[in-house]
Tab-separated table of C-alpha atoms in Angstrom:
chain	number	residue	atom	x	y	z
L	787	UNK	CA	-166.448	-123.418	-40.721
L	788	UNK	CA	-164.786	-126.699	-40.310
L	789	UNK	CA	-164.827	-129.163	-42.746
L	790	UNK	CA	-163.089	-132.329	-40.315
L	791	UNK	CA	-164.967	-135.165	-40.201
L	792	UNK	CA	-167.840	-134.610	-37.253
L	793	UNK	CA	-167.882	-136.812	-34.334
L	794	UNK	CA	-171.460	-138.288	-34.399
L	795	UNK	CA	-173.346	-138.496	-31.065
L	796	UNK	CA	-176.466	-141.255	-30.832
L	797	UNK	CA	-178.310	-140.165	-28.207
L	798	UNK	CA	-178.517	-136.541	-27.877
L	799	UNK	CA	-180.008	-136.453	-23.902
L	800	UNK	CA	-178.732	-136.033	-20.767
L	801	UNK	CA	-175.316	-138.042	-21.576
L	802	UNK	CA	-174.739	-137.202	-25.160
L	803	UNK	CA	-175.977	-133.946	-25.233
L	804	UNK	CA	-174.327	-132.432	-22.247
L	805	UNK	CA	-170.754	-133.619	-24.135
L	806	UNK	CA	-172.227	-132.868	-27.471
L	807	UNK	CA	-172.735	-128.758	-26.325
L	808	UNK	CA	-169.327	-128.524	-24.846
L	809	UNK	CA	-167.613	-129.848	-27.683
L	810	UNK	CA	-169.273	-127.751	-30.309
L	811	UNK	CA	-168.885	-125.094	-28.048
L	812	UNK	CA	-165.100	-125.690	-27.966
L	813	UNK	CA	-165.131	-125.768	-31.918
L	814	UNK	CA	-165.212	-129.239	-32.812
L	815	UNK	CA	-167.370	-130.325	-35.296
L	816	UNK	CA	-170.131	-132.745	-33.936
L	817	UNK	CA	-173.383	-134.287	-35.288
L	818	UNK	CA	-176.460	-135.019	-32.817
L	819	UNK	CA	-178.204	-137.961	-33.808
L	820	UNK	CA	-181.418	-138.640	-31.866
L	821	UNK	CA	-184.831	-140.317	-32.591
L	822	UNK	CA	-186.889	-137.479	-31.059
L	823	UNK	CA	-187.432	-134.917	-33.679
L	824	UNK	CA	-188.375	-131.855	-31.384
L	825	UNK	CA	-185.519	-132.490	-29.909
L	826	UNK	CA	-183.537	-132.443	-33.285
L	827	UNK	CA	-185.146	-129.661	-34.210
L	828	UNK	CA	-184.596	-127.507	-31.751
L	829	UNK	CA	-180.739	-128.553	-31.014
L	830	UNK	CA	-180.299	-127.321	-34.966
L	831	UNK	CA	-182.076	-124.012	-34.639
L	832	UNK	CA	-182.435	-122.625	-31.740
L	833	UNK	CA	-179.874	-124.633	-30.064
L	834	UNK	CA	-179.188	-126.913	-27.329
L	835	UNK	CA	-180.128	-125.401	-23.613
L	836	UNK	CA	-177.763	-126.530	-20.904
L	837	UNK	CA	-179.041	-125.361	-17.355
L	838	UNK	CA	-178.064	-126.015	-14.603
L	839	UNK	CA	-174.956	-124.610	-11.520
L	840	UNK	CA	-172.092	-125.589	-13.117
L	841	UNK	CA	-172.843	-123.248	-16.068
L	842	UNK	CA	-175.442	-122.108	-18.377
L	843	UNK	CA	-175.339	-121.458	-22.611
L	844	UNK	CA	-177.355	-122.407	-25.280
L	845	UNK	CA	-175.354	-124.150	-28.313
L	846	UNK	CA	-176.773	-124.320	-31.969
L	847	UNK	CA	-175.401	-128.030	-33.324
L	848	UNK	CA	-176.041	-129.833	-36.728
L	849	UNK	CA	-178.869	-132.672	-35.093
L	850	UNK	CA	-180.428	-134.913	-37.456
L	851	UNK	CA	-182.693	-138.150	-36.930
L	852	UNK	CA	-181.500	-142.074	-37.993
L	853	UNK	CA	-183.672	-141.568	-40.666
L	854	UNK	CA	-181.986	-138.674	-41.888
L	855	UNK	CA	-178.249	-139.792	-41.395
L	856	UNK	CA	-176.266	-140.358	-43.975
L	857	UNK	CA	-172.215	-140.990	-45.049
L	858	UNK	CA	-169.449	-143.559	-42.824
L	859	UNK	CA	-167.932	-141.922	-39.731
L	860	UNK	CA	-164.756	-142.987	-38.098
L	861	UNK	CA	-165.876	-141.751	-34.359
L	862	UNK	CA	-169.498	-142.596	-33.130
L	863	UNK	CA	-170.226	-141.361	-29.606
L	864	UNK	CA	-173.325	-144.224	-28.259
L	865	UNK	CA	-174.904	-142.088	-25.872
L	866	UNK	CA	-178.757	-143.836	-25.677
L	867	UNK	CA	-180.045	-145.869	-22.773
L	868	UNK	CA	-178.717	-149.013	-22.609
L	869	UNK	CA	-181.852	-151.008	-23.028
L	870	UNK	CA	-181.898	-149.104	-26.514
L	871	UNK	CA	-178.454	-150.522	-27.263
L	872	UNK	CA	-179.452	-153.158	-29.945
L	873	UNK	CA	-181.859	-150.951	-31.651
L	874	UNK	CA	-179.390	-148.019	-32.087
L	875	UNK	CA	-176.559	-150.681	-33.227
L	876	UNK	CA	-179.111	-151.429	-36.085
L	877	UNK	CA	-179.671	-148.277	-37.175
L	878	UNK	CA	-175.649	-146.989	-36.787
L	879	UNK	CA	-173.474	-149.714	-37.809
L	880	UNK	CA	-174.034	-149.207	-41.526
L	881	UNK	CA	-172.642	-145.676	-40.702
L	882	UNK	CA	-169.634	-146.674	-39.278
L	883	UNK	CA	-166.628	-146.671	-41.178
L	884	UNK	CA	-164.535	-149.853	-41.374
L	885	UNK	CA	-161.908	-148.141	-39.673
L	886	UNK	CA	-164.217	-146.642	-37.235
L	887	UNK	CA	-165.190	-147.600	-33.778
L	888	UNK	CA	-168.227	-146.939	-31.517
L	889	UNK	CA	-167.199	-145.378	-28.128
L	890	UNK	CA	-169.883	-146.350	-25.273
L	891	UNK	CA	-170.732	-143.348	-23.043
L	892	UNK	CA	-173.750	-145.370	-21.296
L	893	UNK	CA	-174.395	-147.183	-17.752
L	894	UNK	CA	-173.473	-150.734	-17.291
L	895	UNK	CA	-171.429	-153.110	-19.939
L	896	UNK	CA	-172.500	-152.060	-23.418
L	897	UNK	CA	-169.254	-152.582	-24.169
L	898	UNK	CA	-170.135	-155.964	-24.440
L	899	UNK	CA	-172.877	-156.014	-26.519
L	900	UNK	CA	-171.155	-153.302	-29.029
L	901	UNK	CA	-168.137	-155.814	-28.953
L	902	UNK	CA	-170.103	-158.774	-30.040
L	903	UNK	CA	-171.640	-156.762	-32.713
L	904	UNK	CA	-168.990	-155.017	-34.126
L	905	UNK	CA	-165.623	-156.299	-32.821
L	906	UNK	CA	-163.500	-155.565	-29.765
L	907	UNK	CA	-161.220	-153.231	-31.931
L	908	UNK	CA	-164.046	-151.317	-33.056
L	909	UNK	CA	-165.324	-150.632	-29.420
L	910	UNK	CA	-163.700	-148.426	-26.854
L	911	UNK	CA	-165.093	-147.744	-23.040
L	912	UNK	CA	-166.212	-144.852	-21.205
L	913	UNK	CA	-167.540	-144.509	-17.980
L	914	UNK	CA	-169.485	-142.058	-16.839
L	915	UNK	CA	-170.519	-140.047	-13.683
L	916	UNK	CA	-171.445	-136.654	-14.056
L	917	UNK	CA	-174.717	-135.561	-13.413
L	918	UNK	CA	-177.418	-134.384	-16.194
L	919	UNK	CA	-180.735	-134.921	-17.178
L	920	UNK	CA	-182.649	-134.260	-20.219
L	921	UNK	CA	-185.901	-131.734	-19.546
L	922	UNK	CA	-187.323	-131.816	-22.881
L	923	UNK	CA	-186.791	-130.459	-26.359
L	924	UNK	CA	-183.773	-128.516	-26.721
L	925	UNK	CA	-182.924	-128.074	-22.754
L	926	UNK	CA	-180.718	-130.177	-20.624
L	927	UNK	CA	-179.933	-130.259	-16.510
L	928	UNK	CA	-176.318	-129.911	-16.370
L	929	UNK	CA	-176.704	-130.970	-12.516
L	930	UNK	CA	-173.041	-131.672	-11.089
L	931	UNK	CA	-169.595	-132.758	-12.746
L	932	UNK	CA	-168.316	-136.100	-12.421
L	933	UNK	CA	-165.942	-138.723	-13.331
L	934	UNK	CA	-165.213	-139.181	-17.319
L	935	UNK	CA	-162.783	-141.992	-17.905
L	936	UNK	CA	-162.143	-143.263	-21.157
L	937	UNK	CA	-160.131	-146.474	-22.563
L	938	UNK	CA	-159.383	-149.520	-24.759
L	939	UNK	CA	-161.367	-152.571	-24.121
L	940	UNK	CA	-157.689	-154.664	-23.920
L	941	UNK	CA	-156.011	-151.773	-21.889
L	942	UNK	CA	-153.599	-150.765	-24.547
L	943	UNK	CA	-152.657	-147.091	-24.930
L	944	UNK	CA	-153.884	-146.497	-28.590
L	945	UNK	CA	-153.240	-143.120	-30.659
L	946	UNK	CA	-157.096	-142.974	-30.611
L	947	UNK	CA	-157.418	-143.698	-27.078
L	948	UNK	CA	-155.316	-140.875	-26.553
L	949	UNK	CA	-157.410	-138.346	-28.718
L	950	UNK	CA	-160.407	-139.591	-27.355
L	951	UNK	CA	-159.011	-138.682	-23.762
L	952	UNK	CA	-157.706	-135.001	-25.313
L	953	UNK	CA	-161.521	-134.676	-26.437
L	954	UNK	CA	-162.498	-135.735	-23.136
L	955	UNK	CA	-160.290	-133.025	-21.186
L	956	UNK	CA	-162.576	-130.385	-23.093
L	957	UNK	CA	-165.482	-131.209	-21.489
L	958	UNK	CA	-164.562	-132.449	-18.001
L	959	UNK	CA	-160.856	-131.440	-17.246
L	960	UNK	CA	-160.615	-134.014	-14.767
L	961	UNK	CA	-160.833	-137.148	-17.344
L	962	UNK	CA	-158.836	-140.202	-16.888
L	963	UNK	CA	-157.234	-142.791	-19.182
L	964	UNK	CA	-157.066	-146.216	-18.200
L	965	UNK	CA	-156.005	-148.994	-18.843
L	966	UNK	CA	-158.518	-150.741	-16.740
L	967	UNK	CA	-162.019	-149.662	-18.324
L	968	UNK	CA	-163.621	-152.679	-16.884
L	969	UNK	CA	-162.842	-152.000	-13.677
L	970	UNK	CA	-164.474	-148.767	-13.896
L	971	UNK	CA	-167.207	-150.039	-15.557
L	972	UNK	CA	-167.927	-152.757	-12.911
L	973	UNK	CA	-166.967	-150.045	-10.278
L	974	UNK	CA	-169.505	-147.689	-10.982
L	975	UNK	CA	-172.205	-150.858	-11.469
L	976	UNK	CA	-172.142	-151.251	-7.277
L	977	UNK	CA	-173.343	-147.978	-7.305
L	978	UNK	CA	-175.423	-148.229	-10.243
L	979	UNK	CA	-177.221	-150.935	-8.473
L	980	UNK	CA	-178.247	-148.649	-5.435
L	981	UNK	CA	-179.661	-145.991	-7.396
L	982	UNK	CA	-181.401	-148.399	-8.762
L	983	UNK	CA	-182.745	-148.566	-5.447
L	984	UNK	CA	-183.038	-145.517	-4.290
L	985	UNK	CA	-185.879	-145.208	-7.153
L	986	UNK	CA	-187.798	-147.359	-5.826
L	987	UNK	CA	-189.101	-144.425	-3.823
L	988	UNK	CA	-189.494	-140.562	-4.118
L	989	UNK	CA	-187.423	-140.072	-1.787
L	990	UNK	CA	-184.064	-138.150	-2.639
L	991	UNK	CA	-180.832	-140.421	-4.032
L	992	UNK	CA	-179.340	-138.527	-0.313
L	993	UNK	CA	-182.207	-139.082	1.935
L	994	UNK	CA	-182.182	-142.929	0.766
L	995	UNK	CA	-178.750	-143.135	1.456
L	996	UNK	CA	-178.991	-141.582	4.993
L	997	UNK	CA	-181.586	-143.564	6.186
L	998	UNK	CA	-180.148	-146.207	8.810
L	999	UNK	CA	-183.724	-148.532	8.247
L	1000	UNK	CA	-182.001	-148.969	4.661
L	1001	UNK	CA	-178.494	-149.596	5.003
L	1002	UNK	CA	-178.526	-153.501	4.643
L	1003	UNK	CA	-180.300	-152.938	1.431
L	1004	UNK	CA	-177.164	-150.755	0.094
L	1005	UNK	CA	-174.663	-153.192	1.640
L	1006	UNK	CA	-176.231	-156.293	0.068
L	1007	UNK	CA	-176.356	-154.725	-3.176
L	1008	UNK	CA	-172.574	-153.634	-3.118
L	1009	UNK	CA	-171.418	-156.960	-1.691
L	1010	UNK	CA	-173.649	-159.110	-4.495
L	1011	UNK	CA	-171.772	-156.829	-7.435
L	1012	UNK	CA	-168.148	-157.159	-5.153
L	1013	UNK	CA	-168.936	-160.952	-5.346
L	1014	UNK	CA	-169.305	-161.065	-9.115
L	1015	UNK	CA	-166.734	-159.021	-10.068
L	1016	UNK	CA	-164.453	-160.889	-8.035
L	1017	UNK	CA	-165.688	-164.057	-9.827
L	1018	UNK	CA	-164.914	-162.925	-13.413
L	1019	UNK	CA	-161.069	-161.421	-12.059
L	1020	UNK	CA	-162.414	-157.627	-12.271
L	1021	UNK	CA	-160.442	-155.708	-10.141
L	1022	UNK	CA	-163.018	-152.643	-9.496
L	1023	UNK	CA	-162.443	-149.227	-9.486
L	1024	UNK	CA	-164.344	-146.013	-8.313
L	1025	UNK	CA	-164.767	-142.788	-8.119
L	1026	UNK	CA	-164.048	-139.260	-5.519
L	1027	UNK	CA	-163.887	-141.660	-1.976
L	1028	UNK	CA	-166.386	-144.230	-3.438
L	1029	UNK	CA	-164.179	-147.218	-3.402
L	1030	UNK	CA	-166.229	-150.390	-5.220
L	1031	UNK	CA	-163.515	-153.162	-3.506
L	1032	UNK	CA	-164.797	-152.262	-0.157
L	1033	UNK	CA	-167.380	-154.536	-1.163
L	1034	UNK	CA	-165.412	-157.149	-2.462
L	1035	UNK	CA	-165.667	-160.834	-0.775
L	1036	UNK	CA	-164.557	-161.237	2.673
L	1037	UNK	CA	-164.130	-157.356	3.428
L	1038	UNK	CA	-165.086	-155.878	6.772
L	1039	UNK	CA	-168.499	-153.544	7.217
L	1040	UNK	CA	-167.566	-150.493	8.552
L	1041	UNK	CA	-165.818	-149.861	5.697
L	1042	UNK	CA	-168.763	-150.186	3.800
L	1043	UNK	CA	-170.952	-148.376	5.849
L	1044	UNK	CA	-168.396	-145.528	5.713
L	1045	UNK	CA	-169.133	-145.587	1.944
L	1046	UNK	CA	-172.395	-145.246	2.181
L	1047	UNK	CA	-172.471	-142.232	4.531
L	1048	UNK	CA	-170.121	-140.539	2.272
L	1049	UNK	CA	-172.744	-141.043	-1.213
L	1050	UNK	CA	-175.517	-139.813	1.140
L	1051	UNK	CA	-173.299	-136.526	1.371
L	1052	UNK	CA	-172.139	-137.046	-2.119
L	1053	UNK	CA	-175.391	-137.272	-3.765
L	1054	UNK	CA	-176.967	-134.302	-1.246
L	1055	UNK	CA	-174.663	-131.511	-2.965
L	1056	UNK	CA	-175.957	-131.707	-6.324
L	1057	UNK	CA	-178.730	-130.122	-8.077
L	1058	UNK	CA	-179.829	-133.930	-9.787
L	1059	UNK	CA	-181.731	-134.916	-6.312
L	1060	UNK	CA	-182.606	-138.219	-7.825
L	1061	UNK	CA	-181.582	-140.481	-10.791
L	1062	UNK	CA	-182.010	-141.143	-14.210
L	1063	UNK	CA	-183.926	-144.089	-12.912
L	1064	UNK	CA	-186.315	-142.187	-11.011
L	1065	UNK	CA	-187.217	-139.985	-13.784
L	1066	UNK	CA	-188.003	-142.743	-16.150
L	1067	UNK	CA	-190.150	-143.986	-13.685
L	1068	UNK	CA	-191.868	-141.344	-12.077
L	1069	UNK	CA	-191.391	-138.384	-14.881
L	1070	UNK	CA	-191.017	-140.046	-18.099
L	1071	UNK	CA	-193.316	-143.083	-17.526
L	1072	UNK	CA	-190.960	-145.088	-19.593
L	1073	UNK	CA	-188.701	-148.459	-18.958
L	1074	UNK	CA	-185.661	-148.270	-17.221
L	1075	UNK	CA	-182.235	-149.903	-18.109
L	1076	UNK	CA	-182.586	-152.138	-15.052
L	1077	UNK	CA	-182.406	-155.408	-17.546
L	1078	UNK	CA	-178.972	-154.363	-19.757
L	1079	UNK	CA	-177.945	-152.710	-16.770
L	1080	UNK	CA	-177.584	-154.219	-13.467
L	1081	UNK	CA	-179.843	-157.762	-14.589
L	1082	UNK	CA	-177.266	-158.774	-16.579
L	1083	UNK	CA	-175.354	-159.119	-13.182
L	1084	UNK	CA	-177.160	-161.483	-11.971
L	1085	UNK	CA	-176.955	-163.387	-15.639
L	1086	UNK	CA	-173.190	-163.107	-15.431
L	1087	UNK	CA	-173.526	-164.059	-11.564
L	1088	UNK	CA	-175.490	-167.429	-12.170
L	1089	UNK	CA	-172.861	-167.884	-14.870
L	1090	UNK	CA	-170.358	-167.650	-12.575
L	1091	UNK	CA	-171.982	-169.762	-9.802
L	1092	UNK	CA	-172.657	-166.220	-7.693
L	1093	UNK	CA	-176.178	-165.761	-6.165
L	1094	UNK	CA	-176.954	-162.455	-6.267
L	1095	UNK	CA	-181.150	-162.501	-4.615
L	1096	UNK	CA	-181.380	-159.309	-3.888
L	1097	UNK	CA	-180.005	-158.105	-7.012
L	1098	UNK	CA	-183.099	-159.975	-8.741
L	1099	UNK	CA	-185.795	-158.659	-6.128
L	1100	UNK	CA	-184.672	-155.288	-6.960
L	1101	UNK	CA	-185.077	-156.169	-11.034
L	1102	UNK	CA	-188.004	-157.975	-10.167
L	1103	UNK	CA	-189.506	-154.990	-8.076
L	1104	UNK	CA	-188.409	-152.373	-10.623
L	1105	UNK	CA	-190.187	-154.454	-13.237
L	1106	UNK	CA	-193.839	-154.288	-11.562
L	1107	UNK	CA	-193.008	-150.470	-11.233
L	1108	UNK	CA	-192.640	-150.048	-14.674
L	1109	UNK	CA	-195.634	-152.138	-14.934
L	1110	UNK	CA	-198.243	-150.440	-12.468
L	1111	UNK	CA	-198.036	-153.373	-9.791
L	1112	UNK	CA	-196.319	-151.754	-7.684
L	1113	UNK	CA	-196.130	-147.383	-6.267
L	1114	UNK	CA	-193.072	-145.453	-5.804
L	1115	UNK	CA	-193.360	-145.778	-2.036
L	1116	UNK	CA	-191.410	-146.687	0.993
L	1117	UNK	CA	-193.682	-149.744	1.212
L	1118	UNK	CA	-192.274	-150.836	-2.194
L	1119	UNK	CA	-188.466	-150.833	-1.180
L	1120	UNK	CA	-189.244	-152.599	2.121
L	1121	UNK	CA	-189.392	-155.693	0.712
L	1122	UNK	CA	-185.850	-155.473	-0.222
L	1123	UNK	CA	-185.460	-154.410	3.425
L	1124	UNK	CA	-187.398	-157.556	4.617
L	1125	UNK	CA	-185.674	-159.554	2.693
L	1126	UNK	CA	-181.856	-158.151	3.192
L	1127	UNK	CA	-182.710	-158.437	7.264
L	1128	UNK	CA	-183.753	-161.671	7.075
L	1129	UNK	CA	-180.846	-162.716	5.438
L	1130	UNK	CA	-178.865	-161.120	7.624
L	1131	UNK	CA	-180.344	-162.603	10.354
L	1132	UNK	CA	-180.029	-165.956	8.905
L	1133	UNK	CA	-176.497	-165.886	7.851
């Protein structure tokens, strides 16, 4: 057995899990750290389930809860939702080692929040876009692969950076390293901010996507990120032929509508039919990361002097779903329809 240093994982689910398996698969010593104790349980006995087309195996990893964690670690892996982000900093940071650093494999701009908390040096970026979702105890939807790019907050090319990508090339062999994290990050938040839509209903990520009635919806979404990007100097990046600057100030539509036809194909040819969003709200009854996530683009948008309404009706509507105002329903995500018509009408 191994006696490296493990690379500790917070947030053994869908994210954190999936990489967690492969790796300890591959040999490399990891530690699962989760709050769920089934979950813990089960990863360090019977083993960690992944399901799913791409492949199938069950992996036995050392899992333990906060509570039980102790020791420094160099390499912490922050896998949990990002509304969970300031919680799991609590817990973690007395476990990381001053030489250490916390590398963010969540949706939206943790990295900003882990930076403020622990230093930009001590943070590195990932973004994320494969496909997984957590089932339950021990068992995890390994639905379709997907981007995995990794790198340094200030773009440098660091000897960790590198390692981190080598570790990265184990689990997806398609991995990138940047030097332009951000731009991923705020790449990937365009589309972050439809499937935030597309959960307003139960309709599939694809059929949302398809639909012609909900097209401006989509296209106001993408152009209120473009806009705010643009304000703060991000130059955007995305992923396969989903290309974030299509939405960027002043660009023409068909472009953009192009993008949109190719997610609805995109999202049609993988066994995840709807998102991480959707299951939180109509599965796991629980909040979604619609605050950390995409409402802090409309913070950083007012901020910037960028109105982003339909942005906030969507965080607004999303709210009274989590709250039992409002149904999972077509009805639901037609007020975002109203309301991106009439502004188009009005423009």
């Amino acid at each position: 057995m191994s006696t490296a240093e493990p690379i500790v994982i917070w947030g053994a689910g869908a994210i954190g899990g999936t990489i967690g398996a492969h790796w300890a698969r591959a040999g490399i010593p990891v530690l699962l750290v989760d709050i769920v104790a089934e979950h813990v349980e089960a990863c360090r006995t019977s083993g960690l389930r992944i399901t799913g087309p791409i492949e199938e195996f069950t992996q036995v990893i050392p899992a333990v809860t906060p509570a039980e964690l102790t020791g420094k670690y160099k390499r912490i892996i922050l896998a949990v939702k990002a509304q969970a982000t300031e919680a799991a900093l609590d817990a973690l940071v007395p476990h990381l080692a001053e030489d250490g650093f916390i590398f963010s494999a969540q949706n939206g701009l943790n990295e900003i929040a882990i930076s403020e908390r622990v230093g930009a040096k001590r943070t590195m970026g990932c973004f994320v876009n494969f496909g997984a979702d957590w089932h339950g105890p021990g068992e995890i939807l390994y639905g379709n692969r997907g981007a995995l790019v990794i790198g340094e907050l200030d773009g440098q090319m660091t000897p960790r950076a590198l390692e981190m990508h080598r570790l990265g090339l184990i689990f997806e062999p398609a991995s990138v390293l940047t030097d332009n994290i951000w731009g991923y990050l705020w790449g990937k938040l365009a589309y972050g901010a439809m499937l935030f839509g597309t959960a307003l209903t139960d309709d599939s990520m694809s059929a949302n996507f398809a639909d012609p009635q909900r097209l401006g919806v989509w296209l106001e979404l993408g152009r209120e990120v473009g806009a705010v990007a643009a304000a703060r100097g991000v130059k955007s990046l995305g992923f396969g032929e989903f290309d974030p600057m299509v939405f960027a100030p002043g660009q023409p539509e068909y472009p953009q509508i192009e993008t949109i036809a190719w997610l609805a194909d995109y999202t049609s040819k993988t066994a995840k039919t709807h998102s991480g969003i959707w299951r939180d709200l109509a599965v796991r009854k629980r909040k979604t990361e619609v605050d950390p996530q995409i409402g802090i683009i409309a913070k950083l948008g007012r901020e910037a002097g960028v109105p982003t309404p339909t942005i906030e009706t969507l965080v607004e509507l999303i709210h009274e779903v989590e709250d039992g105002k409002r149904p999972l329903s077509f009805d639901t995500l037609k007020v975002l329809i109203d309301q991106c018509n009439l502004a188009s009408t009005t423009a």
